[in-house]
Amino acid sequence: MLLIDCPWCGPRDQREFNYGGDGTVVRPPDPSAATDEAWHDYIYIRDNPRGSHVELWQHNAGCRRWFKVRRDVVTHEMQGSAPIGRELPPKP
Amino acid sequence: MTQPFRIARGGQIDRSREIGFNFDGRTYRGHPGDTLASALLANGVRLVGRSFKYHRPRGILAAGAEEPNALIQLRRGNRTEPNIRATQIELFDGLECESQNRWPSLGFDLGAINSVFSGLFPAGFYYKTFMWPASYWLKYEAAIRRMAGMGRTAVEPDPDHYEHMHAHCDVLVIGSGPAGLMAARAAGRWGARVILCEDGPALGGSLLGERTAIEGKPAIDWVRSVEAELSGLPELRVLTRTTAFGYYDQNLITLVERVADHLPVPGPHQPRQRLWMVRARRVVLATGAIERPIVFADNDRPGIMLASAARTYTNRYGVKPGRRAVLLTNNDGAYATAFDLADAGVNIAGIVDVRPAPTGALPARARAAGMTVHAGHAVAISHGTNALTGVEIIQLNAAGDGFEGASRPLDCDVLAVSGGWNPAVHLFSQSQGKLRYDDRLAAFLPNQAAQPVTCAGAVAGHYSLAACLIDGAAAGASAAKAAGFGDGTPTAVPSVANEPEAPARTLWAIPRPAPGQGKRFVDFQNDVTVEDLALAKREGYRSVEHLKRYTTLGMGTDQGKTSNITGLAILSGIVGEPIPKVGTTTFRPPYTPVSFGAMVGPETGAHIDPVRHSAMHPWHVKAGARFVNAGLWKRPLFYPKPGETDQQAIDREVLNTRAKVGIVDVSTLGKIDIQGPDAVELLNRVYTNAWSKLEIGKSRYGLMLREDGIVFDDGTTTRLGPSHFLMTTTTVNAVRVMAWLEYWLQVQWPELKVYVASVTEQWAAAALAGPNARHVLADAVEGVDVSHAALPFMGYREGRIAGVPVRIFRISFSGELGFEVNAPADHGLAVWEALVKAGEKHGIMPYGMEALGTLRIEKGHVVGSELDGRTTPDDLGFAGMVSKTKDCLGKRSLSRPALMALDRKQLVGLMPLFKTEEIVRGSQLVANQNTRPPVPMEGMVTSNCYSATLGSSIALALVKNGRKRVGETLFAQSPLTGRSVAVKIVHHVMVDPEGARLRD
Ligand SMILES: [Zn+2]
């Protein structure tokens, strides 16, 4: 059970949150102009890096804010949180 | 004489009271403060169980959580529990228990014949039986289960209740031995919030079993004084009878508190056990060390026990483990056992020290006391049938892998064994901390912590009392400082005598006296021998993890607390590689078994999930509704009248709605209030259709896609004002759609000026449907004209019903003239009752989910299973709802080739060729029912019902290229029922296809 640092509410237990997937995915700015391959990558293809990872979480049983978390998926170390639009601390 | 092995005085038991207990049908006496194990030993009971595989007689090996043998079926009836360690069962008056793994009785066990044919039970025995003809395994399994029996679970419901607790603290101290007590006191004195958790019923840890002096007084006096001080610290909580069993991410530790296990039954309103989830800033692990045995031939006879256990039974419980003892040791520390036993009146028949020249202070003391020290000797084999009667001792060679000279017998009824100590690093390892192998101590020690945790005392390899006290004080003070309390200065450490100890001789297993003679058990609980490990290596197993699983080493309920490291060391000898290179075992939660009751806690029966009731629920109950679970909601399924079958009730509700008027509770639909200047833009982006031109006071049906182009949800959205909308969602997706909108607004489109808020709970909703719906509404409502001209199809007005302001939507999913009335939830019941009352003269009847589903299927509206995560708008006949002039979420995916394929399954209706036949739920559709498999699948039935309107079973289905195949005959094959029904493909709207009724 992770301890997740909500940028608005502070550290809270994982059960208050929804996992929102890979936080590095970029939606093609003009979908109609995107190639089939680019769109396919956006929808289906995710990196699975060993180590530090950027994730999206929503504090659904709290302030309901979506935000970014940097987490090491090997050690489960929480390496920082940031509101959408702000930078996460760099990869350690 | 009762309790023949009870020492006349001493120990922490209440000698003023005698209590009775029953073991295997015989009654015995003991004292409060005893464990079941100490009381059995006091009564001279040494045979307490049979081993798992060979059914060898087994006795008590340990005095704590590491006990592998003495597993007990505790209590009877609905409170019975298997595999409980006798060493941790606190004795209470009237305790009833049984031994396990014996059949028909403990003394005479047929399974012991396995021992004679042990060649049939080699390493990997189970896996090898799997390889025989599969049908044989079933026969073996039944036989093995009865023979092995690892206890029975209760078959009746558990009468007790369990609690869950969440707690936060600055410093969690696990273990209350000398290090733990010092740590808790040091942190507590600095004012930190401390939780001190102790496995046993009393604080003190190893001090309870030793006769050490602290500050010149018995250690127990010092323990009491610290306990008194701790109880005066307001921010410090002591939890006894509490095992820390799991160490998870970010310092989350799970504890199980056995609140009432020491009582015959829990008191009124007292939970039996309580599961704690503690989030700690810092953790101090003072979990001590577990003594390890030395392996030798027939090392499992009742009477052979760990030296520390023999000492604990003597000192803490006032019980002699036997009358004549031999000590087998590789270290100085175990000599204290010989001294304590001798003082209690046990005859010391000899000290067998595997070190060639034990010359330290302690061996000297032993010799001075007249004890014989057999230096450089080992125990070659033990003797006895159901209990130990003696051992053979023999000179070890220098390498420790052979003998010199002849053996000689030593009579004894107890053999106290010490092979050194394994620090209890289980929790440290669970915390992802790295271990290192220490050659000097021949043990794995905590090395690099992965979380804010400190190890103190024996778990850190500091075995002497003085070191434990110093270590604990420092760990407690520095943990408090790290949590923001104090400057890290440790509290003063009390003075203790420090007897220096000479080095130990590392020796894991003693050779057998002759090949094939005796069994050398490494893992007592799973009957794994040195020879099994060697066989597994010969069969090609080298990885520790594979070897463990193949031989089942350390895989029992004790998780190998006395066997894992020894097994690893022996394996290292077999493969000829150093121990750290062979690897270490992975320690996983739980440290000791945890009951399902504690894990589940109060979340049983009606408390598994919260229940959601609509505002009208009491009315449905009074009306005799049968309910169905829709997510957490209770929804009326139908309202049966006396004498009606279920189907008759559903048919009546459907026909009455089509002929007159029905009312249904739709409060569970998700409702989202949307406000802001960019509200229209948001709707345009999330819905496939266009919203810019929707007038105020009008509703529109909308379709939402996932980004992969698959239909996500549908519902109506109404424009309440220039920048104010009310969106509805399906019941099941209410939460998901809300999070979805929040995601897009917060993460992708923060520039949109719009707020969304869930108002599902704030509004109760009732839907009227049927030709008389407008009459009912007109009679009930005040202050608004609901005529067709004033409130046309998809129109919206506000009015009052029963004095309550309501929102009125002219929408319909039944195909009939329909209205949905939303009222503030607190007034939902009053509005519902007013509508029902107004409807009486128009023939109103309530209808439930079954009728609602039937009405929808008749009209070809998707009901749920059509939105199965695979269907596109075109599949469902909604292609026209996808705007060609604007983009929306998921639209780009619709032009991917797979989603435009010509043979995609499309929504159609199905009618049986013969009206009396029923189309079975879940049927597969095939073109020819006589084809041999594999049969090409044409599609599947997604929803079905009996339509009283049409007098026929009908269904919705997804059929390959279905819209072009209307009129074709297929066969609906149900693999579950084996039935096949000939069906005709029809347009999916089966009643009133022109939609005339709802537009009147
Ligand atoms: Zn929050």
mmCIF file of N, CA and C in Angstrom, chain B residues 128-210:
data_model
loop_
_atom_site.group_PDB
_atom_site.id
_atom_site.type_symbol
_atom_site.label_atom_id
_atom_site.label_comp_id
_atom_site.label_asym_id
_atom_site.label_seq_id
_atom_site.Cartn_x
_atom_site.Cartn_y
_atom_site.Cartn_z
ATOM 1 N N LYS B 128 6.534 -35.835 -8.455
ATOM 2 C CA LYS B 128 6.695 -37.117 -9.140
ATOM 3 C C LYS B 128 5.364 -37.839 -9.271
ATOM 4 N N THR B 129 4.499 -37.734 -8.255
ATOM 5 C CA THR B 129 3.196 -38.396 -8.401
ATOM 6 C C THR B 129 2.364 -37.703 -9.472
ATOM 7 N N PHE B 130 2.575 -36.391 -9.647
ATOM 8 C CA PHE B 130 1.838 -35.700 -10.710
ATOM 9 C C PHE B 130 2.170 -36.307 -12.066
ATOM 10 N N MET B 131 3.419 -36.801 -12.184
ATOM 11 C CA MET B 131 3.874 -37.268 -13.477
ATOM 12 C C MET B 131 3.312 -38.645 -13.821
ATOM 13 N N TRP B 132 2.827 -39.359 -12.838
ATOM 14 C CA TRP B 132 2.227 -40.652 -13.120
ATOM 15 C C TRP B 132 0.899 -40.431 -13.816
ATOM 16 N N PRO B 133 0.253 -41.520 -14.282
ATOM 17 C CA PRO B 133 -1.037 -41.283 -14.936
ATOM 18 C C PRO B 133 -1.918 -40.384 -14.066
ATOM 19 N N ALA B 134 -2.473 -39.362 -14.711
ATOM 20 C CA ALA B 134 -3.183 -38.321 -13.970
ATOM 21 C C ALA B 134 -4.268 -38.894 -13.070
ATOM 22 N N SER B 135 -4.923 -39.948 -13.530
ATOM 23 C CA SER B 135 -6.041 -40.477 -12.744
ATOM 24 C C SER B 135 -5.559 -41.023 -11.396
ATOM 25 N N TYR B 136 -4.300 -41.444 -11.338
ATOM 26 C CA TYR B 136 -3.779 -41.965 -10.083
ATOM 27 C C TYR B 136 -3.700 -40.883 -9.018
ATOM 28 N N TRP B 137 -3.389 -39.670 -9.471
ATOM 29 C CA TRP B 137 -3.161 -38.590 -8.514
ATOM 30 C C TRP B 137 -4.364 -38.385 -7.606
ATOM 31 N N LEU B 138 -5.566 -38.471 -8.206
ATOM 32 C CA LEU B 138 -6.780 -38.254 -7.418
ATOM 33 C C LEU B 138 -6.860 -39.252 -6.274
ATOM 34 N N LYS B 139 -6.461 -40.482 -6.557
ATOM 35 C CA LYS B 139 -6.500 -41.502 -5.502
ATOM 36 C C LYS B 139 -5.469 -41.191 -4.426
ATOM 37 N N TYR B 140 -4.257 -40.864 -4.872
ATOM 38 C CA TYR B 140 -3.222 -40.532 -3.894
ATOM 39 C C TYR B 140 -3.653 -39.371 -3.026
ATOM 40 N N GLU B 141 -4.254 -38.368 -3.711
ATOM 41 C CA GLU B 141 -4.539 -37.135 -2.992
ATOM 42 C C GLU B 141 -5.432 -37.417 -1.780
ATOM 43 N N ALA B 142 -6.507 -38.185 -2.006
ATOM 44 C CA ALA B 142 -7.427 -38.477 -0.904
ATOM 45 C C ALA B 142 -6.682 -39.150 0.241
ATOM 46 N N ALA B 143 -5.844 -40.123 -0.104
ATOM 47 C CA ALA B 143 -5.121 -40.855 0.935
ATOM 48 C C ALA B 143 -4.117 -39.953 1.636
ATOM 49 N N ILE B 144 -3.395 -39.173 0.841
ATOM 50 C CA ILE B 144 -2.371 -38.307 1.428
ATOM 51 C C ILE B 144 -3.008 -37.284 2.354
ATOM 52 N N ARG B 145 -4.143 -36.733 1.903
ATOM 53 C CA ARG B 145 -4.799 -35.717 2.716
ATOM 54 C C ARG B 145 -5.161 -36.265 4.098
ATOM 55 N N ARG B 146 -5.724 -37.472 4.129
ATOM 56 C CA ARG B 146 -6.145 -37.995 5.428
ATOM 57 C C ARG B 146 -4.941 -38.274 6.310
ATOM 58 N N MET B 147 -3.905 -38.823 5.701
ATOM 59 C CA MET B 147 -2.704 -39.130 6.470
ATOM 60 C C MET B 147 -2.036 -37.837 6.944
ATOM 61 N N ALA B 148 -1.975 -36.862 6.024
ATOM 62 C CA ALA B 148 -1.223 -35.650 6.348
ATOM 63 C C ALA B 148 -2.034 -34.756 7.241
ATOM 64 N N GLY B 149 -3.267 -34.596 6.838
ATOM 65 C CA GLY B 149 -4.265 -33.867 7.665
ATOM 66 C C GLY B 149 -3.858 -32.516 8.186
ATOM 67 N N MET B 150 -2.860 -31.851 8.090
ATOM 68 C CA MET B 150 -2.574 -30.522 8.658
ATOM 69 C C MET B 150 -3.765 -29.820 9.345
ATOM 70 N N GLY B 151 -4.548 -30.526 10.112
ATOM 71 C CA GLY B 151 -5.627 -29.881 10.862
ATOM 72 C C GLY B 151 -6.868 -29.650 10.021
ATOM 73 N N ARG B 152 -7.931 -29.208 10.700
ATOM 74 C CA ARG B 152 -9.217 -28.980 10.032
ATOM 75 C C ARG B 152 -9.668 -27.558 10.317
ATOM 76 N N THR B 153 -10.374 -26.987 9.347
ATOM 77 C CA THR B 153 -10.982 -25.686 9.609
ATOM 78 C C THR B 153 -12.387 -25.923 10.149
ATOM 79 N N ALA B 154 -12.919 -24.914 10.834
ATOM 80 C CA ALA B 154 -14.291 -25.002 11.314
ATOM 81 C C ALA B 154 -15.223 -24.976 10.119
ATOM 82 N N VAL B 155 -16.311 -25.713 10.194
ATOM 83 C CA VAL B 155 -17.258 -25.708 9.079
ATOM 84 C C VAL B 155 -18.420 -24.763 9.341
ATOM 85 N N GLU B 156 -18.629 -24.381 10.592
ATOM 86 C CA GLU B 156 -19.716 -23.449 10.900
ATOM 87 C C GLU B 156 -19.178 -22.022 10.877
ATOM 88 N N PRO B 157 -20.074 -21.042 10.778
ATOM 89 C CA PRO B 157 -19.605 -19.654 10.757
ATOM 90 C C PRO B 157 -18.881 -19.289 12.055
ATOM 91 N N ASP B 158 -17.895 -18.412 11.908
ATOM 92 C CA ASP B 158 -17.122 -17.927 13.051
ATOM 93 C C ASP B 158 -18.023 -17.049 13.928
ATOM 94 N N PRO B 159 -18.197 -17.383 15.198
ATOM 95 C CA PRO B 159 -19.103 -16.591 16.045
ATOM 96 C C PRO B 159 -18.480 -15.279 16.527
ATOM 97 N N ASP B 160 -17.179 -15.102 16.334
ATOM 98 C CA ASP B 160 -16.506 -13.923 16.887
ATOM 99 C C ASP B 160 -16.412 -12.815 15.850
ATOM 100 N N HIS B 161 -16.093 -11.629 16.323
ATOM 101 C CA HIS B 161 -15.884 -10.555 15.364
ATOM 102 C C HIS B 161 -14.467 -9.994 15.467
ATOM 103 N N TYR B 162 -14.094 -9.285 14.431
ATOM 104 C CA TYR B 162 -12.714 -8.839 14.237
ATOM 105 C C TYR B 162 -12.741 -7.363 13.854
ATOM 106 N N GLU B 163 -11.655 -6.677 14.207
ATOM 107 C CA GLU B 163 -11.613 -5.240 13.924
ATOM 108 C C GLU B 163 -10.406 -4.883 13.075
ATOM 109 N N HIS B 164 -10.527 -3.787 12.391
ATOM 110 C CA HIS B 164 -9.388 -3.186 11.700
ATOM 111 C C HIS B 164 -9.099 -1.827 12.323
ATOM 112 N N MET B 165 -7.816 -1.526 12.505
ATOM 113 C CA MET B 165 -7.432 -0.228 13.051
ATOM 114 C C MET B 165 -6.365 0.383 12.155
ATOM 115 N N HIS B 166 -6.476 1.666 11.921
ATOM 116 C CA HIS B 166 -5.426 2.398 11.197
ATOM 117 C C HIS B 166 -4.754 3.323 12.196
ATOM 118 N N ALA B 167 -3.444 3.357 12.183
ATOM 119 C CA ALA B 167 -2.752 4.216 13.147
ATOM 120 C C ALA B 167 -1.525 4.835 12.493
ATOM 121 N N HIS B 168 -1.141 5.984 12.990
ATOM 122 C CA HIS B 168 0.086 6.656 12.575
ATOM 123 C C HIS B 168 0.944 6.839 13.822
ATOM 124 N N CYS B 169 2.249 6.764 13.665
ATOM 125 C CA CYS B 169 3.109 7.064 14.806
ATOM 126 C C CYS B 169 4.444 7.575 14.307
ATOM 127 N N ASP B 170 5.196 8.162 15.223
ATOM 128 C CA ASP B 170 6.528 8.642 14.872
ATOM 129 C C ASP B 170 7.517 7.482 14.861
ATOM 130 N N VAL B 171 7.444 6.658 15.893
ATOM 131 C CA VAL B 171 8.376 5.537 16.006
ATOM 132 C C VAL B 171 7.595 4.275 16.370
ATOM 133 N N LEU B 172 7.720 3.288 15.516
ATOM 134 C CA LEU B 172 7.142 1.982 15.835
ATOM 135 C C LEU B 172 8.285 1.077 16.250
ATOM 136 N N VAL B 173 8.214 0.540 17.468
ATOM 137 C CA VAL B 173 9.241 -0.373 17.958
ATOM 138 C C VAL B 173 8.647 -1.771 17.965
ATOM 139 N N ILE B 174 9.308 -2.686 17.282
ATOM 140 C CA ILE B 174 8.790 -4.052 17.191
ATOM 141 C C ILE B 174 9.694 -4.955 18.010
ATOM 142 N N GLY B 175 9.139 -5.492 19.073
ATOM 143 C CA GLY B 175 9.894 -6.348 19.981
ATOM 144 C C GLY B 175 10.193 -5.616 21.275
ATOM 145 N N SER B 176 9.972 -6.300 22.403
ATOM 146 C CA SER B 176 10.162 -5.634 23.697
ATOM 147 C C SER B 176 11.198 -6.341 24.551
ATOM 148 N N GLY B 177 12.206 -6.898 23.900
ATOM 149 C CA GLY B 177 13.348 -7.404 24.652
ATOM 150 C C GLY B 177 14.181 -6.212 25.112
ATOM 151 N N PRO B 178 15.407 -6.458 25.566
ATOM 152 C CA PRO B 178 16.217 -5.349 26.077
ATOM 153 C C PRO B 178 16.385 -4.216 25.066
ATOM 154 N N ALA B 179 16.602 -4.545 23.785
ATOM 155 C CA ALA B 179 16.800 -3.492 22.785
ATOM 156 C C ALA B 179 15.503 -2.727 22.539
ATOM 157 N N GLY B 180 14.398 -3.457 22.419
ATOM 158 C CA GLY B 180 13.112 -2.813 22.144
ATOM 159 C C GLY B 180 12.666 -1.922 23.285
ATOM 160 N N LEU B 181 12.854 -2.388 24.516
ATOM 161 C CA LEU B 181 12.456 -1.572 25.673
ATOM 162 C C LEU B 181 13.273 -0.282 25.735
ATOM 163 N N MET B 182 14.567 -0.409 25.495
ATOM 164 C CA MET B 182 15.419 0.786 25.532
ATOM 165 C C MET B 182 15.033 1.748 24.415
ATOM 166 N N ALA B 183 14.745 1.199 23.242
ATOM 167 C CA ALA B 183 14.392 2.055 22.103
ATOM 168 C C ALA B 183 13.092 2.799 22.377
ATOM 169 N N ALA B 184 12.087 2.073 22.886
ATOM 170 C CA ALA B 184 10.792 2.702 23.154
ATOM 171 C C ALA B 184 10.940 3.774 24.225
ATOM 172 N N ARG B 185 11.743 3.470 25.235
ATOM 173 C CA ARG B 185 11.907 4.433 26.320
ATOM 174 C C ARG B 185 12.652 5.679 25.817
ATOM 175 N N ALA B 186 13.696 5.447 25.026
ATOM 176 C CA ALA B 186 14.478 6.586 24.531
ATOM 177 C C ALA B 186 13.614 7.488 23.651
ATOM 178 N N ALA B 187 12.859 6.874 22.728
ATOM 179 C CA ALA B 187 12.023 7.679 21.827
ATOM 180 C C ALA B 187 10.885 8.318 22.607
ATOM 181 N N GLY B 188 10.319 7.572 23.536
ATOM 182 C CA GLY B 188 9.198 8.073 24.321
ATOM 183 C C GLY B 188 9.588 9.245 25.203
ATOM 184 N N ARG B 189 10.774 9.186 25.767
ATOM 185 C CA ARG B 189 11.221 10.284 26.644
ATOM 186 C C ARG B 189 11.377 11.599 25.870
ATOM 187 N N TRP B 190 11.681 11.495 24.568
ATOM 188 C CA TRP B 190 11.789 12.706 23.754
ATOM 189 C C TRP B 190 10.409 13.207 23.300
ATOM 190 N N GLY B 191 9.363 12.505 23.667
ATOM 191 C CA GLY B 191 8.008 12.972 23.356
ATOM 192 C C GLY B 191 7.445 12.475 22.042
ATOM 193 N N ALA B 192 8.146 11.558 21.379
ATOM 194 C CA ALA B 192 7.626 11.048 20.109
ATOM 195 C C ALA B 192 6.406 10.169 20.365
ATOM 196 N N ARG B 193 5.507 10.127 19.364
ATOM 197 C CA ARG B 193 4.391 9.178 19.442
ATOM 198 C C ARG B 193 4.965 7.801 19.115
ATOM 199 N N VAL B 194 4.928 6.913 20.095
ATOM 200 C CA VAL B 194 5.576 5.611 19.951
ATOM 201 C C VAL B 194 4.530 4.511 20.067
ATOM 202 N N ILE B 195 4.647 3.503 19.217
ATOM 203 C CA ILE B 195 3.899 2.264 19.442
ATOM 204 C C ILE B 195 4.948 1.178 19.675
ATOM 205 N N LEU B 196 4.809 0.484 20.793
ATOM 206 C CA LEU B 196 5.695 -0.639 21.109
ATOM 207 C C LEU B 196 4.862 -1.902 20.983
ATOM 208 N N CYS B 197 5.276 -2.781 20.096
ATOM 209 C CA CYS B 197 4.461 -3.972 19.886
ATOM 210 C C CYS B 197 5.235 -5.224 20.267
ATOM 211 N N GLU B 198 4.586 -6.069 21.021
ATOM 212 C CA GLU B 198 5.212 -7.274 21.564
ATOM 213 C C GLU B 198 4.338 -8.486 21.230
ATOM 214 N N ASP B 199 5.005 -9.498 20.705
ATOM 215 C CA ASP B 199 4.333 -10.723 20.297
ATOM 216 C C ASP B 199 3.666 -11.445 21.470
ATOM 217 N N GLY B 200 4.347 -11.497 22.593
ATOM 218 C CA GLY B 200 3.863 -12.271 23.730
ATOM 219 C C GLY B 200 2.944 -11.478 24.633
ATOM 220 N N PRO B 201 2.473 -12.114 25.706
ATOM 221 C CA PRO B 201 1.556 -11.428 26.614
ATOM 222 C C PRO B 201 2.253 -10.461 27.561
ATOM 223 N N ALA B 202 3.579 -10.576 27.703
ATOM 224 C CA ALA B 202 4.293 -9.711 28.656
ATOM 225 C C ALA B 202 5.510 -9.109 27.975
ATOM 226 N N LEU B 203 5.899 -7.912 28.409
ATOM 227 C CA LEU B 203 7.113 -7.283 27.901
ATOM 228 C C LEU B 203 8.334 -7.989 28.477
ATOM 229 N N GLY B 204 9.443 -7.896 27.762
ATOM 230 C CA GLY B 204 10.691 -8.448 28.296
ATOM 231 C C GLY B 204 11.467 -9.302 27.319
ATOM 232 N N GLY B 205 10.751 -9.921 26.352
ATOM 233 C CA GLY B 205 11.438 -10.729 25.349
ATOM 234 C C GLY B 205 12.319 -11.791 25.971
ATOM 235 N N SER B 206 13.571 -11.876 25.530
ATOM 236 C CA SER B 206 14.465 -12.939 25.987
ATOM 237 C C SER B 206 14.735 -12.840 27.489
ATOM 238 N N LEU B 207 14.591 -11.629 28.059
ATOM 239 C CA LEU B 207 14.877 -11.474 29.501
ATOM 240 C C LEU B 207 13.955 -12.334 30.350
ATOM 241 N N LEU B 208 12.763 -12.634 29.819
ATOM 242 C CA LEU B 208 11.807 -13.440 30.588
ATOM 243 C C LEU B 208 12.304 -14.871 30.775
ATOM 244 N N GLY B 209 13.153 -15.321 29.874
ATOM 245 C CA GLY B 209 13.594 -16.717 29.944
ATOM 246 C C GLY B 209 15.003 -16.862 30.504
ATOM 247 N N GLU B 210 15.608 -15.748 30.918
ATOM 248 C CA GLU B 210 16.989 -15.799 31.396
ATOM 249 C C GLU B 210 17.062 -15.350 32.856
#
